[in-house]
PDB file of C-alpha atoms in Angstrom:
ATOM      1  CA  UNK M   3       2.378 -22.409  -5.730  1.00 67.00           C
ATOM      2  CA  UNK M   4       5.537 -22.395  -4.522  1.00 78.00           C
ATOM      3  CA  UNK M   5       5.395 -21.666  -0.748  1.00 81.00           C
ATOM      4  CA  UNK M   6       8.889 -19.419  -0.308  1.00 86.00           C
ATOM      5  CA  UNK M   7      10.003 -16.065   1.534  1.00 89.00           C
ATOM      6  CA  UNK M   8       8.001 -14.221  -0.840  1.00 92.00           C
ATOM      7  CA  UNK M   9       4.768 -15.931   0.881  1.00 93.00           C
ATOM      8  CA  UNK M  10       5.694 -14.013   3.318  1.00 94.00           C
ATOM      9  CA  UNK M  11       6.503 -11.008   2.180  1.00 96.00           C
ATOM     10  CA  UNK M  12       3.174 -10.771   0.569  1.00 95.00           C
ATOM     11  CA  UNK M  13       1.343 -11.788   3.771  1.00 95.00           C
ATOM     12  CA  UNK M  14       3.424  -8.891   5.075  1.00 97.00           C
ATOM     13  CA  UNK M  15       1.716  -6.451   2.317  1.00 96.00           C
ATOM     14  CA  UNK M  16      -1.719  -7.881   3.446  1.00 96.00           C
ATOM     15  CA  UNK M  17      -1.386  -7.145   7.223  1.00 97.00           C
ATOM     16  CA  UNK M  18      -0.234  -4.436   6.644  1.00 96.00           C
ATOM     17  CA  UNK M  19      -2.821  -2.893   4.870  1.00 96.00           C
ATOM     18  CA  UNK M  20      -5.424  -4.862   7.179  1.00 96.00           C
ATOM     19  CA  UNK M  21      -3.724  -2.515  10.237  1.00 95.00           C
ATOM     20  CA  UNK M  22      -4.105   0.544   8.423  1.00 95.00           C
ATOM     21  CA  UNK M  23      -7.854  -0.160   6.948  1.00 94.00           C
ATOM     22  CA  UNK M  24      -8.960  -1.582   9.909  1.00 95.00           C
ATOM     23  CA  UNK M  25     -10.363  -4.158   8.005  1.00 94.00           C
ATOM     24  CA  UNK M  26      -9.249  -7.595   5.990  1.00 93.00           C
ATOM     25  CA  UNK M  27      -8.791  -6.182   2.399  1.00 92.00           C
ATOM     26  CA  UNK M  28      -8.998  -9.382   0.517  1.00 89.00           C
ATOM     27  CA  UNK M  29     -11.664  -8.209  -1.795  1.00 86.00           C
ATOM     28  CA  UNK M  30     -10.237  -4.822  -1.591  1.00 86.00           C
ATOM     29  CA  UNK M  31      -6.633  -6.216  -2.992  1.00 87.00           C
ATOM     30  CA  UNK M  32      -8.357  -8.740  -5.751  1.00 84.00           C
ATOM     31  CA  UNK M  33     -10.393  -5.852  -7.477  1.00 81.00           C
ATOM     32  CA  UNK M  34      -7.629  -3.025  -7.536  1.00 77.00           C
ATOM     33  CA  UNK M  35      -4.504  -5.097  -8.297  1.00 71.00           C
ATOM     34  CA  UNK M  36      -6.644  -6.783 -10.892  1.00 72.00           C
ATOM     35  CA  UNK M  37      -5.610  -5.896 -14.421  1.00 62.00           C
ATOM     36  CA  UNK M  38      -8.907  -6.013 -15.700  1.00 59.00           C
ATOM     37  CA  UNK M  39     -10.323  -3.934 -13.292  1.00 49.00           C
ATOM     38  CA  UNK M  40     -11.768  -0.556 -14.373  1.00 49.00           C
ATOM     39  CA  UNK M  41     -13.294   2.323 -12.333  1.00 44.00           C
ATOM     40  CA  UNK M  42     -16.288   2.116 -13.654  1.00 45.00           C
ATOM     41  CA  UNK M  43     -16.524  -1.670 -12.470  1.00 46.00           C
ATOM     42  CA  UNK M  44     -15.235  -1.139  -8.870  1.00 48.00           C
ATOM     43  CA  UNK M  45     -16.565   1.396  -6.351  1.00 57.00           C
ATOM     44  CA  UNK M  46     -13.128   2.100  -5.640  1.00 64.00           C
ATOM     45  CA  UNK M  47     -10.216   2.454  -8.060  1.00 75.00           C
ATOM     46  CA  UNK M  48      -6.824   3.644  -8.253  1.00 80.00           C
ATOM     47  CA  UNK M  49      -7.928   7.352  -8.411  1.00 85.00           C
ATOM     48  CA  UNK M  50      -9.757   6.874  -4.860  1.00 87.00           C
ATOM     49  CA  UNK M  51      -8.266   8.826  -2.378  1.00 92.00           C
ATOM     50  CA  UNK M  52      -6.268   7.214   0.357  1.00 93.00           C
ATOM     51  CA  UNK M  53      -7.583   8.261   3.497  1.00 93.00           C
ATOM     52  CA  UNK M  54     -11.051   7.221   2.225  1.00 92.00           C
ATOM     53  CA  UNK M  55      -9.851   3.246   2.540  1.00 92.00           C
ATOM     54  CA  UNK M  56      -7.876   4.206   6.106  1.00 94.00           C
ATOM     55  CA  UNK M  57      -9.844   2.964   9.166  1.00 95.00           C
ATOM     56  CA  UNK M  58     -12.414   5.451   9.503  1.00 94.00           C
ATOM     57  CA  UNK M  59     -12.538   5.280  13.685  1.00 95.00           C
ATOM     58  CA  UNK M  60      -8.897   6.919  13.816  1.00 92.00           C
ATOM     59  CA  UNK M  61      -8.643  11.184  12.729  1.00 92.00           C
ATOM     60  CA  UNK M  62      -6.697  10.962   9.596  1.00 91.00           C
ATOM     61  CA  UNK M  63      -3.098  11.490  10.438  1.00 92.00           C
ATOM     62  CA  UNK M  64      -1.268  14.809   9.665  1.00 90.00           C
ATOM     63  CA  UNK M  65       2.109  15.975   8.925  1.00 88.00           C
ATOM     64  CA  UNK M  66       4.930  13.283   9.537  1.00 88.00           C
ATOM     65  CA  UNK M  67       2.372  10.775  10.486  1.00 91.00           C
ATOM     66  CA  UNK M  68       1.024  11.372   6.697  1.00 93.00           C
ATOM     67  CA  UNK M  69       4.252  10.934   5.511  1.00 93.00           C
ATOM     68  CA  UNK M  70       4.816   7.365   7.165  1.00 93.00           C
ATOM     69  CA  UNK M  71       0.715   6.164   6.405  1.00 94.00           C
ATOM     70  CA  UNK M  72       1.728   6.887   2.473  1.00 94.00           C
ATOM     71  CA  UNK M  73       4.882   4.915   2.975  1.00 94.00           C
ATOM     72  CA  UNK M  74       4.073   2.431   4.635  1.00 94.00           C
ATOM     73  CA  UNK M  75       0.838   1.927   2.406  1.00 94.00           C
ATOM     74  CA  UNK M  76       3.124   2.029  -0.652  1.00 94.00           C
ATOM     75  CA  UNK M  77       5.611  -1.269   1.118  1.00 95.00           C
ATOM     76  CA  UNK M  78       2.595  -2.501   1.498  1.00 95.00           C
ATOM     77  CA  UNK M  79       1.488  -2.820  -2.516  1.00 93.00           C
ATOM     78  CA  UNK M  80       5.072  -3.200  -3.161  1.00 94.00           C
ATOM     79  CA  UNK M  81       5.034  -6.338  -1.203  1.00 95.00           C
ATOM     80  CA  UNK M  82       1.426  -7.114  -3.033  1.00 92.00           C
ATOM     81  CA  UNK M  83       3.009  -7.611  -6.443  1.00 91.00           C
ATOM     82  CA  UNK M  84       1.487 -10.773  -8.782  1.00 88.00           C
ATOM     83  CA  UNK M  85       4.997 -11.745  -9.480  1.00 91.00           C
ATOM     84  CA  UNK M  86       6.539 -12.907  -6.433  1.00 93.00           C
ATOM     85  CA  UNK M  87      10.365 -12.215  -7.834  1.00 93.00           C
ATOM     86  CA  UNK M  88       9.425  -8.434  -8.194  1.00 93.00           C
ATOM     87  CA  UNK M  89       8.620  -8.193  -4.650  1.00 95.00           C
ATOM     88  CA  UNK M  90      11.141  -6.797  -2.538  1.00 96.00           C
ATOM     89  CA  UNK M  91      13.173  -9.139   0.425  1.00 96.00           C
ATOM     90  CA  UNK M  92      12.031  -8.727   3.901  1.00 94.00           C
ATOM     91  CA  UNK M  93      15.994  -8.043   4.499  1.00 94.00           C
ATOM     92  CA  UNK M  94      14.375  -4.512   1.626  1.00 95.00           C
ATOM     93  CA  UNK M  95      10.856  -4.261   3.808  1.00 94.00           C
ATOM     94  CA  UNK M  96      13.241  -3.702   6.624  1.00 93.00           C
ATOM     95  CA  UNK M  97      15.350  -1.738   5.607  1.00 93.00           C
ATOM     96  CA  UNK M  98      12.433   0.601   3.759  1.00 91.00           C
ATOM     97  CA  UNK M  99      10.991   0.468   7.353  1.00 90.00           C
ATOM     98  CA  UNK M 100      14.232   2.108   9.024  1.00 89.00           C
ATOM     99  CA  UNK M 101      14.741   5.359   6.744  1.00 85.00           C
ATOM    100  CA  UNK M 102      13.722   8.901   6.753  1.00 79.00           C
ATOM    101  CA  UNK M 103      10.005   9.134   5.078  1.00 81.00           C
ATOM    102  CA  UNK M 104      10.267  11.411   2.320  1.00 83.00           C
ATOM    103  CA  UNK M 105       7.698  14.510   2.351  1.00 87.00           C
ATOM    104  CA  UNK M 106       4.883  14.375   0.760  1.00 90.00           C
ATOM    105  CA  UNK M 107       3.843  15.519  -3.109  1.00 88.00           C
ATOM    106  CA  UNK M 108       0.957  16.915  -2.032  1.00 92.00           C
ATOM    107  CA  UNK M 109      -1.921  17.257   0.552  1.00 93.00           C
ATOM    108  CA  UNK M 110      -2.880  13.801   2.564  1.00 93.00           C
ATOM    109  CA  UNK M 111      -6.308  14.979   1.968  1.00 93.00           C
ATOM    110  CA  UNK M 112      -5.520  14.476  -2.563  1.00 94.00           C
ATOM    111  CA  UNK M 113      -3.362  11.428  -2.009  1.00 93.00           C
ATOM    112  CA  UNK M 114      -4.917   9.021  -4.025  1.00 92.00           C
ATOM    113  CA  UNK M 115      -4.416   4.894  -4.029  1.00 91.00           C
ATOM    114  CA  UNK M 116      -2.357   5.478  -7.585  1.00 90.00           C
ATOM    115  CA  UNK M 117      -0.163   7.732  -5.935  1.00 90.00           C
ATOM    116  CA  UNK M 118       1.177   4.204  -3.767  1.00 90.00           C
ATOM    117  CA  UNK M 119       0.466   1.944  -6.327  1.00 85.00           C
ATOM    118  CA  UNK M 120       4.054   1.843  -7.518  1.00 66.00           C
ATOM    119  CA  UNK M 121       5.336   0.270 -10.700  1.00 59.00           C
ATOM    120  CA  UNK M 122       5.419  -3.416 -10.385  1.00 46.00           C
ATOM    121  CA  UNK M 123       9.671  -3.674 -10.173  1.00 44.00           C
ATOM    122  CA  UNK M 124       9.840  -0.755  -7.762  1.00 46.00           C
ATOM    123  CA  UNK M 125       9.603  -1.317  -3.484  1.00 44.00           C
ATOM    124  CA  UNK M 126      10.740   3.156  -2.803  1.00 45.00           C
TER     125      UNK M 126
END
């Protein structure tokens, strides 16, 4: 392994995701980023909803705070990808971090983790 920015970056995606589950998600990461991963296998897949992984101790977050949890939570897989070229930069992670947070598709409460799993060339 080649021990580079990208190390980073992707210890970036994991704390980030460790903030906003309130909880290490190495296990978490390893069974839905895994390609052979199914939902019957997993007791949560990419069709769980989001705020069912979010740190349960803290109300779920509404309106423009829902808007910034999906972002953020979608930098944060970005910066998860397998191939470390198809992450983004930190120079990208901080620039994602400083813009407007787009508006949301639809209800926090039907966000699911698919809906942040972007594809793997993709950080917005």
């Amino acid at each position: 392994m080649k021990v580079d920015e990208k190390c980073d970056v992707y210890s970036f995606g994991v704390l980030t995701l460790e903030i906003i589950m309130g909880r290490h998600p190495g296990d978490f990461i390893s069974a839905l980023l895994s390609p052979s991963s199914s939902s019957t296998s997993l007791p949560m897949s990419q069709h769980t909803i989001l705020k069912d992984v979010l740190d349960q101790c803290i109300p779920p977050p509404e309106h423009r705070v829902a808007s910034g949890v999906v972002y953020i939570a979608r930098l944060a897989f970005a910066c998860l990808c397998a191939d470390p070229q198809s992450r983004p930069t930190m120079k990208q992670v901080a620039s994602d971090l400083s813009i407007q947070w787009p508006p949301l598709s639809k209800p926090f409460s039907r966000i699911e983790l698919k809906d942040v799993l972007l594809p793997r060339n993709s950080t917005g």
